[in-house]
Each structure stands twice: as C-alpha cells, then as structure tokens.
XYZ file of C-alpha atoms in Angstrom:
712
model
C 60.118 110.827 157.257
C 62.599 112.449 159.646
C 62.664 116.218 159.193
C 65.759 117.517 157.435
C 68.224 119.319 159.662
C 68.892 123.022 159.135
C 72.528 122.206 158.307
C 71.496 119.940 155.428
C 68.944 122.426 154.136
C 71.502 125.236 154.305
C 74.103 123.152 152.472
C 71.614 122.341 149.705
C 70.468 125.952 149.566
C 74.050 127.128 149.029
C 74.927 124.372 146.553
C 77.479 122.913 148.953
C 75.926 119.472 149.564
C 77.605 116.385 148.109
C 74.250 114.760 147.312
C 71.575 117.413 146.668
C 69.402 114.791 144.960
C 68.906 113.141 148.366
C 67.010 116.281 149.402
C 65.605 117.741 146.190
C 63.384 115.976 143.700
C 60.940 113.200 144.687
C 61.298 110.981 147.764
C 59.069 108.352 149.316
C 57.911 109.010 152.873
C 55.549 107.425 155.398
C 52.864 109.883 154.291
C 53.282 109.380 150.540
C 55.734 111.136 148.229
C 57.589 114.352 149.017
C 58.416 116.857 146.264
C 61.136 119.376 147.075
C 62.543 122.158 144.928
C 65.025 124.955 145.444
C 63.552 128.291 144.360
C 65.124 131.073 146.460
C 63.337 134.428 146.679
C 60.152 133.002 145.128
C 56.823 134.284 146.465
C 54.992 131.083 145.525
C 56.068 127.656 144.238
C 53.743 125.076 142.684
C 54.441 121.595 141.293
C 52.370 121.002 138.159
C 51.828 117.277 137.629
C 51.443 115.546 134.277
C 47.644 115.521 134.622
C 47.587 119.272 135.212
C 47.123 119.073 138.964
C 48.757 122.019 140.742
C 50.366 121.125 144.074
C 51.382 124.133 146.201
C 54.735 123.814 147.958
C 55.550 125.217 151.388
C 58.769 127.077 152.107
C 61.057 125.261 154.543
C 64.312 127.198 154.745
C 66.826 129.008 152.521
C 64.675 128.795 149.400
C 63.872 125.074 149.789
C 60.169 124.309 149.192
C 58.249 121.097 149.938
C 54.891 119.351 149.368
C 53.575 115.841 149.963
C 51.358 113.931 147.525
C 49.675 110.569 148.022
C 51.034 108.744 144.972
C 54.235 108.893 142.940
C 53.935 112.098 140.922
C 55.852 110.971 137.822
C 56.843 113.832 135.547
C 56.169 117.333 136.775
C 57.270 120.911 136.298
C 57.862 123.614 138.883
C 56.104 126.969 138.594
C 57.685 129.709 140.666
C 56.332 133.255 141.018
C 58.666 136.227 141.443
C 57.111 139.699 141.791
C 54.016 138.523 139.965
C 55.979 136.886 137.106
C 55.695 133.118 136.675
C 58.592 130.905 135.609
C 57.831 127.286 134.690
C 60.762 124.873 134.436
C 61.542 121.203 134.612
C 63.464 120.185 137.718
C 66.786 118.466 137.064
C 66.766 116.939 140.522
C 63.828 114.673 139.711
C 65.910 112.731 137.172
C 67.876 109.545 137.692
C 71.660 109.591 137.077
C 72.803 110.073 133.497
C 75.818 107.802 133.979
C 75.567 104.084 134.650
C 77.287 101.719 137.048
C 79.285 99.989 134.306
C 80.685 103.302 133.122
C 81.647 104.241 136.674
C 83.340 100.870 137.153
C 85.328 101.216 133.936
C 86.369 104.759 134.857
C 87.649 103.622 138.257
C 89.502 100.736 136.613
C 91.023 103.055 134.010
C 89.562 100.978 131.199
C 86.919 103.206 129.597
C 88.158 103.502 126.026
C 85.370 105.915 125.072
C 85.562 108.167 128.091
C 84.445 111.221 126.127
C 81.006 109.662 125.628
C 80.230 109.643 129.372
C 82.237 112.451 130.977
C 81.912 116.109 130.067
C 78.735 117.770 128.799
C 76.315 115.890 126.555
C 73.018 116.922 125.011
C 70.571 114.241 126.125
C 66.879 113.436 126.433
C 66.122 111.923 129.827
C 62.609 110.922 130.850
C 61.071 113.096 128.168
C 63.178 116.160 128.968
C 65.763 117.716 126.661
C 68.822 119.086 128.379
C 72.505 118.602 129.065
C 74.024 115.908 131.263
C 77.170 117.111 133.031
C 79.699 114.724 134.553
C 83.141 115.417 135.982
C 85.796 113.468 137.874
C 86.802 115.320 141.052
C 87.414 112.746 143.818
C 88.868 115.197 146.355
C 85.978 117.666 146.141
C 83.525 118.244 148.982
C 80.949 119.637 146.554
C 80.759 120.492 142.859
C 78.340 122.765 141.053
C 77.909 124.148 137.546
C 77.837 127.821 136.707
C 77.111 129.148 133.255
C 75.181 131.514 131.101
C 72.046 129.430 131.799
C 72.010 130.331 135.509
C 73.525 133.798 135.506
C 76.933 132.313 136.420
C 75.602 131.436 139.859
C 76.114 127.738 140.493
C 74.421 127.522 143.873
C 71.241 126.161 142.275
C 73.108 123.659 140.068
C 74.916 121.478 142.558
C 76.015 118.049 141.336
C 75.693 114.746 143.138
C 78.608 112.533 144.061
C 78.466 109.122 142.430
C 80.313 107.486 145.305
C 83.785 106.007 145.283
C 84.313 106.621 141.582
C 84.969 110.300 142.283
C 82.517 111.237 139.521
C 79.907 113.984 139.985
C 76.733 114.258 137.889
C 73.830 116.582 137.123
C 71.248 116.760 134.355
C 70.169 120.320 133.568
C 66.924 120.463 131.551
C 66.160 123.119 128.997
C 69.671 123.991 127.803
C 71.644 122.787 124.812
C 74.432 123.377 122.299
C 76.271 126.643 122.766
C 75.797 126.842 126.518
C 78.920 128.184 128.220
C 79.821 126.724 131.608
C 82.451 126.044 134.246
C 82.634 123.821 137.304
C 82.810 125.300 140.793
C 84.599 122.936 143.144
C 84.620 123.089 146.936
C 88.018 121.807 147.988
C 88.775 119.822 151.106
C 90.335 123.000 152.425
C 87.020 124.811 152.125
C 87.858 126.994 149.116
C 85.628 127.370 146.059
C 87.638 127.235 142.812
C 86.501 127.578 139.191
C 87.604 125.122 136.530
C 86.988 124.512 132.859
C 85.735 121.019 132.013
C 88.703 118.653 131.381
C 86.454 116.655 129.040
C 84.914 119.652 127.254
C 84.687 119.074 123.533
C 84.579 122.806 122.797
C 85.770 125.953 124.539
C 85.512 129.684 124.235
C 87.979 131.512 122.028
C 91.018 132.389 124.191
C 91.683 134.376 126.276
C 88.149 133.491 127.495
C 88.263 130.154 129.305
C 84.737 128.765 129.710
C 83.786 125.382 128.295
C 81.043 125.183 125.668
C 78.401 122.499 125.189
C 78.674 121.028 121.710
C 77.273 118.191 119.659
C 78.025 116.917 116.185
C 75.819 116.251 113.214
C 78.724 115.969 110.791
C 78.391 113.315 108.076
C 81.757 112.030 106.905
C 82.533 111.321 103.268
C 85.927 109.650 103.652
C 84.891 105.991 103.877
C 87.048 105.076 100.887
C 90.086 106.713 102.487
C 89.574 104.961 105.840
C 89.045 101.610 104.111
C 92.198 102.004 102.045
C 94.161 103.154 105.103
C 93.258 100.008 107.010
C 94.705 97.692 104.357
C 98.415 98.491 104.687
C 100.819 99.741 107.317
C 102.200 103.271 106.820
C 105.752 101.950 106.970
C 105.125 100.284 103.592
C 103.638 103.390 101.985
C 105.109 106.677 100.793
C 105.028 109.293 103.523
C 106.161 112.818 102.836
C 104.903 115.114 105.591
C 104.291 118.861 105.414
C 104.365 120.217 108.969
C 102.034 123.170 109.315
C 101.126 125.699 112.006
C 97.608 126.647 111.043
C 97.674 130.048 112.696
C 100.653 131.349 110.722
C 100.644 129.391 107.465
C 98.275 132.071 106.251
C 96.896 134.159 109.067
C 93.165 134.616 109.453
C 92.054 131.303 107.946
C 89.344 129.274 109.630
C 89.282 125.484 109.468
C 86.818 125.720 106.585
C 88.669 128.537 104.803
C 91.880 126.545 105.027
C 90.495 123.401 103.396
C 90.655 124.450 99.748
C 93.882 126.389 100.153
C 95.761 123.568 101.910
C 94.429 120.998 99.456
C 95.465 123.079 96.450
C 98.885 123.931 97.846
C 99.888 120.659 99.496
C 98.403 118.667 96.628
C 100.413 120.612 94.067
C 103.544 120.191 96.181
C 102.983 116.441 96.297
C 103.152 115.864 100.046
C 101.250 112.788 101.190
C 100.401 114.093 104.673
C 99.840 117.315 106.556
C 100.999 117.393 110.152
C 99.320 120.090 112.208
C 101.022 121.540 115.250
C 98.687 120.829 118.190
C 95.075 121.776 117.544
C 93.770 120.964 121.032
C 92.714 124.043 122.984
C 95.536 126.032 124.564
C 95.470 129.366 126.387
C 98.684 130.912 125.013
C 99.130 131.135 121.242
C 102.872 131.566 121.660
C 103.105 127.984 122.931
C 102.158 126.892 119.365
C 99.665 124.540 121.007
C 102.198 122.605 123.079
C 100.706 123.714 126.422
C 97.239 122.179 126.298
C 94.339 123.150 128.548
C 91.551 121.324 126.675
C 92.663 117.892 125.499
C 89.274 117.034 124.007
C 88.469 120.464 122.549
C 89.793 121.492 119.127
C 90.942 125.067 119.476
C 88.086 127.441 118.778
C 90.483 129.994 117.267
C 89.669 128.567 113.841
C 86.050 127.461 114.241
C 83.914 124.693 115.672
C 84.752 120.992 116.094
C 82.624 120.219 113.030
C 84.631 122.780 111.070
C 87.774 120.792 111.888
C 85.984 117.615 110.847
C 85.202 119.306 107.537
C 88.873 120.219 106.998
C 90.097 116.679 107.715
C 87.323 115.121 105.634
C 88.172 117.331 102.676
C 91.872 116.516 102.973
C 91.069 112.810 102.982
C 88.851 113.167 99.919
C 91.798 114.868 98.205
C 94.093 111.958 99.090
C 96.026 113.785 101.814
C 96.570 112.202 105.230
C 96.342 114.135 108.493
C 98.709 113.827 111.439
C 98.214 115.876 114.583
C 100.724 116.705 117.283
C 99.639 115.316 120.647
C 101.047 116.424 123.993
C 100.611 113.869 126.806
C 103.980 114.723 128.348
C 103.009 117.844 130.287
C 100.324 120.469 130.778
C 100.329 124.125 131.876
C 99.726 125.464 135.364
C 96.885 127.826 134.377
C 94.496 128.059 137.323
C 91.356 127.496 135.222
C 92.522 124.177 133.756
C 93.902 120.835 134.971
C 96.396 122.016 137.589
C 95.276 120.993 141.122
C 91.900 120.397 139.544
C 89.919 119.636 142.686
C 92.196 121.554 145.025
C 94.857 118.871 145.156
C 97.252 117.179 142.786
C 94.963 115.066 140.619
C 96.059 114.913 137.004
C 99.653 115.753 137.959
C 101.907 113.521 140.040
C 101.801 114.722 143.663
C 105.569 114.426 144.105
C 107.120 117.514 142.439
C 110.163 115.409 141.575
C 107.859 113.513 139.227
C 105.066 116.020 138.710
C 106.762 119.158 137.439
C 108.895 120.236 134.469
C 110.852 123.180 135.802
C 112.387 123.912 132.384
C 108.989 124.419 130.807
C 107.038 125.653 133.829
C 104.541 122.825 133.362
C 103.162 119.832 135.226
C 103.597 116.123 134.475
C 100.705 113.665 134.411
C 100.482 110.954 137.052
C 100.775 108.065 134.597
C 100.401 105.490 137.364
C 96.897 106.615 138.314
C 94.182 104.630 136.556
C 91.868 107.540 135.833
C 94.677 109.788 134.533
C 96.071 107.105 132.282
C 92.530 106.474 131.042
C 92.044 110.208 130.379
C 95.067 110.199 128.059
C 94.527 106.840 126.340
C 90.910 107.745 125.601
C 92.061 111.129 124.332
C 94.225 109.513 121.666
C 91.320 107.283 120.654
C 89.040 110.339 120.600
C 91.077 112.020 117.870
C 91.074 108.843 115.785
C 87.386 108.122 116.332
C 85.812 111.560 116.268
C 88.159 113.376 113.869
C 89.485 110.534 111.697
C 93.107 111.656 112.070
C 95.593 109.285 110.497
C 98.328 109.653 113.061
C 99.470 111.273 116.275
C 102.968 112.649 116.635
C 103.638 112.320 120.358
C 105.576 115.271 121.699
C 108.554 115.097 124.091
C 108.560 111.323 124.625
C 112.067 111.409 126.106
C 110.822 113.658 128.918
C 108.258 110.982 129.752
C 110.632 108.026 129.669
C 113.254 109.248 132.133
C 112.694 110.315 135.726
C 115.932 112.321 135.643
C 115.091 114.153 132.417
C 116.628 117.641 132.700
C 117.121 117.188 136.448
C 120.155 117.430 138.670
C 121.105 115.015 141.421
C 118.627 115.224 144.250
C 115.859 116.551 141.997
C 114.498 113.167 140.972
C 113.409 109.969 142.658
C 114.347 106.557 141.189
C 111.802 103.917 140.306
C 111.066 100.893 142.486
C 114.090 99.083 141.097
C 116.454 102.009 141.601
C 116.498 102.944 137.915
C 115.884 106.181 136.049
C 113.117 104.897 133.773
C 109.571 106.098 134.388
C 107.918 102.691 134.423
C 104.392 104.086 134.683
C 104.913 106.322 131.654
C 106.354 103.403 129.708
C 103.295 101.293 130.487
C 101.046 104.177 129.483
C 102.804 104.578 126.118
C 102.576 100.846 125.494
C 98.874 100.888 126.297
C 98.014 103.895 124.154
C 99.942 102.515 121.190
C 98.621 98.964 121.430
C 95.038 100.164 121.902
C 95.219 102.695 119.069
C 96.595 100.177 116.577
C 94.092 97.552 117.663
C 91.124 99.840 117.119
C 92.345 101.796 114.088
C 94.480 99.735 111.713
C 96.614 101.738 109.341
C 97.143 104.733 111.614
C 100.587 105.986 112.675
C 101.785 106.673 116.204
C 104.974 108.724 115.896
C 107.396 109.391 118.760
C 109.467 112.524 119.091
C 112.144 110.726 121.067
C 115.654 112.156 121.221
C 117.612 109.459 123.057
C 118.737 105.941 122.263
C 115.967 104.335 124.300
C 115.677 100.813 122.842
C 112.618 99.473 121.065
C 110.637 102.657 120.526
C 109.067 101.163 117.396
C 109.294 97.542 118.528
C 105.897 95.933 119.187
C 104.605 95.877 122.744
C 104.479 92.086 122.501
C 108.283 92.219 122.322
C 108.526 94.683 125.238
C 108.822 97.649 122.885
C 106.963 100.920 123.235
C 104.819 100.045 120.226
C 105.165 103.231 118.179
C 104.932 103.041 114.406
C 107.685 105.597 113.847
C 110.345 107.552 115.699
C 111.745 110.932 114.753
C 115.415 110.518 113.859
C 116.852 113.372 115.880
C 120.414 112.095 115.534
C 120.198 112.262 111.752
C 118.702 115.735 111.974
C 121.440 117.120 114.226
C 124.318 115.537 112.312
C 123.059 116.370 108.836
C 122.260 120.000 109.684
C 125.700 120.405 111.193
C 127.278 118.976 108.044
C 125.268 120.942 105.517
C 126.040 124.170 107.359
C 129.773 123.737 106.769
C 131.657 125.409 103.961
C 132.067 122.831 101.157
C 135.804 123.420 101.383
C 135.875 121.681 104.762
C 133.211 119.038 104.343
C 135.667 116.340 103.348
C 136.787 116.142 106.984
C 133.266 115.540 108.261
C 131.810 112.848 106.000
C 130.816 110.817 109.066
C 128.216 113.405 110.014
C 126.231 112.320 106.954
C 127.010 108.630 106.842
C 126.806 107.713 110.543
C 123.024 107.549 110.302
C 123.378 104.510 108.020
C 124.775 102.567 110.977
C 121.464 102.735 112.856
C 118.994 103.629 110.084
C 117.182 100.307 110.439
C 117.196 99.994 114.230
C 113.818 101.785 114.334
C 111.190 102.900 111.834
C 112.333 106.474 111.365
C 110.913 109.785 110.225
C 113.563 112.308 109.144
C 112.392 115.651 110.580
C 113.284 119.175 109.613
C 110.637 120.526 111.955
C 109.501 123.809 113.454
C 112.034 123.332 116.250
C 114.880 123.837 113.747
C 113.714 127.231 112.506
C 113.025 129.114 115.763
C 114.773 130.455 118.855
C 117.629 132.051 116.953
C 118.412 129.038 114.780
C 117.299 130.928 111.682
C 115.783 129.269 108.649
C 117.028 126.177 106.838
C 118.058 128.457 103.964
C 119.969 130.666 106.395
C 122.042 127.717 107.616
C 123.428 127.080 104.165
C 126.934 128.367 103.330
C 127.927 130.482 100.342
C 126.225 133.084 98.220
C 122.543 133.063 97.312
C 122.966 130.611 94.412
C 125.075 128.283 96.538
C 122.589 128.406 99.408
C 119.803 127.316 97.077
C 122.004 124.619 95.542
C 122.817 123.345 99.027
C 119.117 123.383 99.873
C 118.264 121.268 96.835
C 121.129 118.861 97.481
C 120.237 118.488 101.152
C 116.558 117.830 100.435
C 117.361 115.325 97.679
C 119.719 113.498 100.055
C 117.010 113.594 102.758
C 114.270 112.268 100.455
C 116.602 109.503 99.264
C 117.706 108.459 102.761
C 115.902 105.522 104.402
C 112.954 106.787 106.448
C 109.945 108.988 105.882
C 110.365 112.746 105.441
C 109.000 115.759 107.300
C 109.527 119.367 106.263
C 108.242 122.403 108.118
C 106.285 124.956 106.137
C 108.268 127.668 104.395
C 111.359 125.561 103.830
C 109.910 124.267 100.568
C 110.525 127.665 98.974
C 113.587 128.620 101.003
C 112.122 131.132 103.437
C 115.051 133.277 104.475
C 113.749 134.590 107.797
C 113.181 132.609 110.974
C 109.618 131.405 111.494
C 107.373 133.354 113.840
C 103.901 132.226 114.864
C 102.766 135.855 114.905
C 102.934 136.456 111.134
C 102.392 134.777 107.778
C 105.026 132.862 105.936
C 106.995 135.019 103.495
C 104.809 134.066 100.548
C 106.170 137.004 98.575
C 109.339 134.968 98.080
C 107.518 132.891 95.482
C 107.725 136.003 93.292
C 111.495 135.504 93.226
C 112.365 133.198 90.306
C 115.125 131.330 92.137
C 112.906 130.524 95.109
C 110.021 129.584 92.853
C 112.413 127.104 91.238
C 113.247 125.594 94.636
C 109.507 125.347 95.242
C 109.127 123.467 91.971
C 112.043 121.222 92.886
C 110.332 120.090 96.117
C 107.196 119.260 94.121
C 109.330 117.212 91.730
C 111.069 115.504 94.664
C 107.700 114.359 95.984
C 106.466 113.273 92.573
C 109.525 111.147 91.803
C 109.645 109.805 95.344
C 106.060 108.552 95.186
C 106.600 107.055 91.724
C 109.611 104.969 92.784
C 108.892 102.306 95.386
C 112.580 101.672 96.247
C 112.542 105.027 98.034
C 109.760 104.059 100.458
C 108.620 100.433 100.315
C 111.439 98.919 102.402
C 112.404 101.812 104.629
C 112.763 99.497 107.612
C 114.727 96.753 105.823
C 118.509 96.980 105.924
C 118.755 94.235 103.292
C 117.240 96.665 100.775
C 120.050 99.206 101.289
C 123.701 99.281 100.289
C 126.475 101.852 100.327
C 128.177 102.657 97.031
C 131.650 104.134 96.658
C 134.028 101.884 94.745
C 136.281 102.217 92.975
C 137.119 105.898 93.657
C 136.191 106.864 97.200
C 135.744 110.604 97.655
C 134.869 112.062 101.093
C 132.611 114.668 99.468
C 130.594 112.036 97.609
C 127.960 109.997 99.403
C 126.292 107.276 97.345
C 123.885 104.511 98.250
C 121.300 102.268 96.629
C 117.822 101.209 97.671
C 115.679 98.350 96.378
C 111.972 97.574 96.438
C 110.222 94.210 96.811
C 110.433 93.566 93.065
C 114.132 94.195 92.481
C 113.846 97.732 91.149
C 116.671 99.941 92.379
C 117.311 103.648 92.905
C 120.858 104.916 93.400
C 121.276 108.219 95.266
C 124.570 109.938 94.460
C 125.432 113.141 96.332
C 128.305 115.516 95.551
C 128.548 117.948 98.442
C 131.717 119.615 97.158
C 131.500 122.990 95.477
C 132.946 121.779 92.183
C 131.670 119.386 89.507
C 133.280 115.956 89.337
C 133.607 114.745 85.747
C 134.417 111.194 84.697
C 133.647 109.964 88.187
C 133.861 106.146 88.338
C 131.193 104.350 90.324
C 130.199 100.713 90.599
C 126.404 100.432 90.505
C 124.623 97.369 91.916
C 123.095 96.348 88.563
C 124.484 96.436 85.041
C 122.637 98.090 82.190
C 120.944 101.444 81.788
C 120.180 103.683 84.748
C 117.720 106.477 84.071
C 118.402 109.842 85.665
C 115.022 110.482 87.321
C 116.195 113.465 89.392
C 119.041 115.944 89.108
C 119.051 118.689 91.734
C 121.382 120.739 89.487
C 118.965 120.855 86.552
C 118.533 124.300 85.034
C 114.784 124.069 85.557
C 115.456 124.139 89.299
C 118.011 126.946 89.150
C 121.086 124.740 88.848
C 124.040 124.830 86.468
C 122.613 122.094 84.269
C 125.428 119.568 84.593
C 124.533 115.905 84.436
C 124.491 112.765 82.347
C 122.079 113.571 79.510
C 119.283 111.666 81.201
C 120.865 108.233 81.603
C 123.953 106.291 82.640
C 124.979 102.962 81.082
C 127.304 100.571 82.887
C 129.611 97.916 81.503
C 128.830 94.262 82.096
C 130.250 94.397 85.607
C 128.095 97.360 86.600
C 130.814 100.009 86.402
C 129.914 103.433 85.084
C 131.459 106.834 84.611
C 129.356 109.765 85.747
C 129.338 113.518 85.820
C 128.464 114.702 89.310
C 127.226 118.302 89.409
C 128.492 120.715 92.085
C 126.418 120.768 95.257
C 124.203 118.304 93.446
C 122.385 115.030 93.925
C 121.415 112.492 91.272
C 118.759 109.817 91.544
C 119.301 106.983 89.071
C 116.656 104.318 88.526
C 117.182 100.760 87.306
C 114.228 98.546 86.460
C 114.436 94.908 87.490
C 113.509 93.759 83.978
C 115.818 96.206 82.166
C-alpha cells in the first residue's frame, strides 16, 4: 500500500478530510489488513480484536495510529492510554455507511417521501454496536464534522464522509444515544468553518440554546378509531369549527402534557371540533409566534419532548377533537445557526435575492425548484401527518409563494420563463405536497392562507388546481369586519359588505377566519371593534358570530374571542380568563358553546358548504338593507334559515318568504336572555301559510336560526 501523504494525514487529523473513512478504519493492503485510528495525545494505542488479541498500533502523524494484521480483523475496539488511564471505545470509522444507495438516489431525485427516516440523527445498531447515525445534506461543503457533548464540543475527531454526488455526508458514532446534543461544523468552499443545527433534527434544545438533540420515540398511539373514522369522509362534508390556539399564551406555563386535560375540557365544553395550533415547529424567537421556523422537523422543546406532543394529540383525538397545525413553507429566518447559507452558500434559499428574500419580513425564501429543497418540504408535511397524526396543515402565506412580485416594486423581481409573475416552481411544489398528502393520508385537510383571487386553490391537481382542501376566505373576513364595526345607524348603506361574499362563496372550499392576525398590531380585539355601549358590543358579537357560523364555509375563531376578550392579544401573557367572572361575558361564552352545539346538530349548516345549489338568499317580500337572510339545505332536504337583523332596533311583524311551508323551529336566537340579550323572538317557532310566507319578530342586533325538517 502506498504510504499516506502528510497532507492527507494532517487533513484527517484536523477533521478536514472529505472522506476520513478512506484513511481510518480497516483497509486491505499488500501485506494484509491495515487498522488505523485517530487518538491524538495518546501514549499508547492498541486494537483489541474479537478473540481478545491485542494489536499495538504505531503513531504515524498528528495523532493517527496504524497497525497491520494478516487477516481481516472483523469487530474490534480501540484501547488508548492517556497519562496511565485507559479508554476503550468502538471505532466509528470501521463501520459501513448507514445510508444506502437507493436512499441517496431518491434524495437526489427529490422523491424521498420519508426523508426524516434517513437524514438527521438516528439511534441505530450497526454491526453489533449501539450508537447514532448522523447524516446531513451539504453539497457545497469541503468537509463536515459533528461536535457535541459526547466529544467535548470538538468535532475534529468526528469528521463525516462524503457520499459522493448526492451531497450527503454520513458518520456513525458508537456509544451515544438519546439526549445527545450536537451541531454540524461545515468547512465552506471559502475555507471558513461554520456551525449549524441539524435541518432534519427531530428535537432541539430549549431556546435560546440552539443545539440539536438526538431523540427516538417509543410512543404507542391509541387513536386508531379516530384515524379510521377520519379516512372515511372528506372534511368538506363534516362539521368543522376550529379553535385557533397559541399554546404559549392560552395559559402560560403549560407543557404539552399539562395542556392535554385542560384543552380537552375547555374545547370540548365549548363544542369546537378542531384545535388549530399556531406553529409548533422549533423557532428561535417566541415573538414570531412560531412563524419563523428554524427546526422544521423538531416540535418546539418549550413545552416538552416530541413524545409529549404525541401524547397531547393522541389525547385530543381520543376526546373527539381534531388537530390542525400551522405550517410555514413560505419563508425561514436568517439566523446564522439554522438554514440560512447552510453550507456557506445559498442552499435552501433561492440564490437570486429577487426570488430568495422577503424584505418585508427579513426572511429567506426556499428554492422550490431545487429537488432536494422541494423534497425537504414535501417530506416535512408528511412527517407531521405520519409521526404526529395531525389532521390538517394550515399553510401560511401562500400568496407570498405564488407571486414573484409579492410585495415588490418594479425592478425588484424577475419574471418566470414565460414572462409572467407566477412562481411556477412554488406552484408545482404546492401541487405536489397536496397531492402526496391526500394520497397517503385520506381524510386530512390542507388549508391555504391565500389572500388573492388566484384561481383553483381548492381545485384538484388533476384539473390544474393547487389541490388544497380549503382556503381561508380573507375577502369575507375583511368585508364583514368592516361592516360589523360600523354604527348600526349607518349600516343600511353598506349591506354589500356582508352579502358580496355570497357571490363567490362556492368558488372555493372556504374557511371563514377570525384569526390571530385580526387581534394584534393595534387592531384591538374583536369585542373592541364593535360599536356602541358594552351591551351593544356583546349583542353585536353574538350577531356577528351567529351570522359567521350560518354562512357557507367552515369557521375559525382565535382564542379569547369566545368570551369577548376586551384587550388585544399578546403572546407574552395569558388570556384574560378573569373576564369569565363577568356575567355578561360568561353569557357570551355560553352562547359560543350553544352555537357549536346547534351547528353540529344541523347538517344544513355544514354538509353542503361547497354546493351553491344548497344555498338561497331570502328577502321577499319586504327587503330591508339591515336584514340579511339566507337558507341552507342538506342532502336530505332539511333546511336552516339564517335571519340577521343588524339594525339597533327590533323589527316586529317582519314579513319573510321561507323556502318551505309549515313550522320552522327557532333553534338559535342570539338575543335570548340566557345569552344576555333582550329576549325578543318568536316563542320558539314560526309557522308559514301555505305559500311559505311568515311574519317574524327580529330582535335588535340579533340573528335567528330557523330549522325545517324535510318530513315536517
């Protein structure tokens, strides 16, 4: 065997060689088999073979030791002596790669749907040794090594090997396991060593610490019945009333496990069908609410371990509550320890700043056209469905992904290959992640926060749509909040702000959101937007929510609005739970619970949300600009009429033609005394004449839901 050059030995000694396994470990030579190990500062180094034979090694250079044996040594350990103290360890460099050729091929092709199983840090047994297999994608690196609490945060003895053109680096480290903290050290093409957290880490230190943490799961799920039931029907045909929740400020100090019982008891009593968590992936800055993600595969450790989050979701499922999680593939922060310029160059982000940077948010944009980056994100969505059993992902800031000129002036963006403003690579990515998610996990919901009129957001990918299950109806949200904030005296001039949404209500599968974005940054609370005195504000709240729950589409309400929190939300403190000690706000709280109960019990309000044929406007014979009335039908001919009086005065003897003749039961009255209203109504029922005409009492700032059975 040709002697190794000093340059190679020095590079291996300093952990700067791209293939340390070509030097260290076991290698065949003309004289037999050579064993080499790196043990700097050792006084003596011995290889102990499986049969107990001790083979002394000779020092070559820079802490590299060598011996030759006649036959292949098989398994062995290395005994090194320092100042008379012996240390016996397995040698990671004697092991074959922990990642296979098929995996590397799929990674390069961008088609590895279970990427988290092969990249990152995994507890493994290889050739009889327990340890952790580390793998990372860093194609521009000259060398990569691992530093952690297992090697005194000195990575020079834990250099990884390049797996060729795939850009993947690999090393098996024996003798370590769950709980090990680590980072990657990357030698850039410019010759700089940089430290990075693992992009595929499945756990991380509690911020502001930034190291990745080796984890494994032994969690046994108990939600098989829920998953089976979920797979049978599409969410669009089921009731969906979503409680949006920021875990850190709903009640401060709760862990994932602590939160389980409290969320189940509260959300269950309120009748919401789903909880939507603001992003729970690891993020360095709590004030971002989770929307600037540094660890896409790591549930934030602020509230516990990954298995603790599994426990929370499992418990929610067992209680009949679905779980949606916000997901942020549109941008990522510039923090030096995370994805930005990961291997010294633009890698996850698009290299052209006109496509790779959000100046408004101070963040970077993924390079959706790069196979490995697209794969990283598609697999991440699948990871949350597979490993955490979430029922849906609400995809943040989709509009910013769709348009190359999003929030950019002339000259700040580059058109696509056809001269257009659409980000074709991002569109293909969204189509892929949606199609793949629905294929693998029937019954889940992919939900787009999309604020423009981009066509076909919820159209299937087979019809050139984006393939989402739902889209947030931002137009409805803006118009309806503007309307409800007006003094009732002037609302008659603005009826179109409420009714315009009916024009396009069935163009997509919509969610109606009153989200966290509407109660921050000086916007105040939903209660604070309402006009009038305290009683009128609460009446407006009840009327608005009853109109919202009756409107075609699913509903989403941000925490605190269900009891009329008066102050603007802040992530740094609890909700104002003391307000439930105020009788009027406790009544609003009870009203929202009743809204959800009646909603779930009446299929016309949810079973044909996407079907314009199941909806009709009502208004004849006496049109009033302050009255908005419409009817909704289910698959069996049952009907619910929603009649809203947004004026500040009651309307007695109000004539209205209903779509069916007979008796209509008053199943909800937002003005009922039990909810803090004035108690005006129709004594529980309305009866029409043979033509379907009826005379009603419409309470002030009130909404009625009337139900007609098909067989009545």
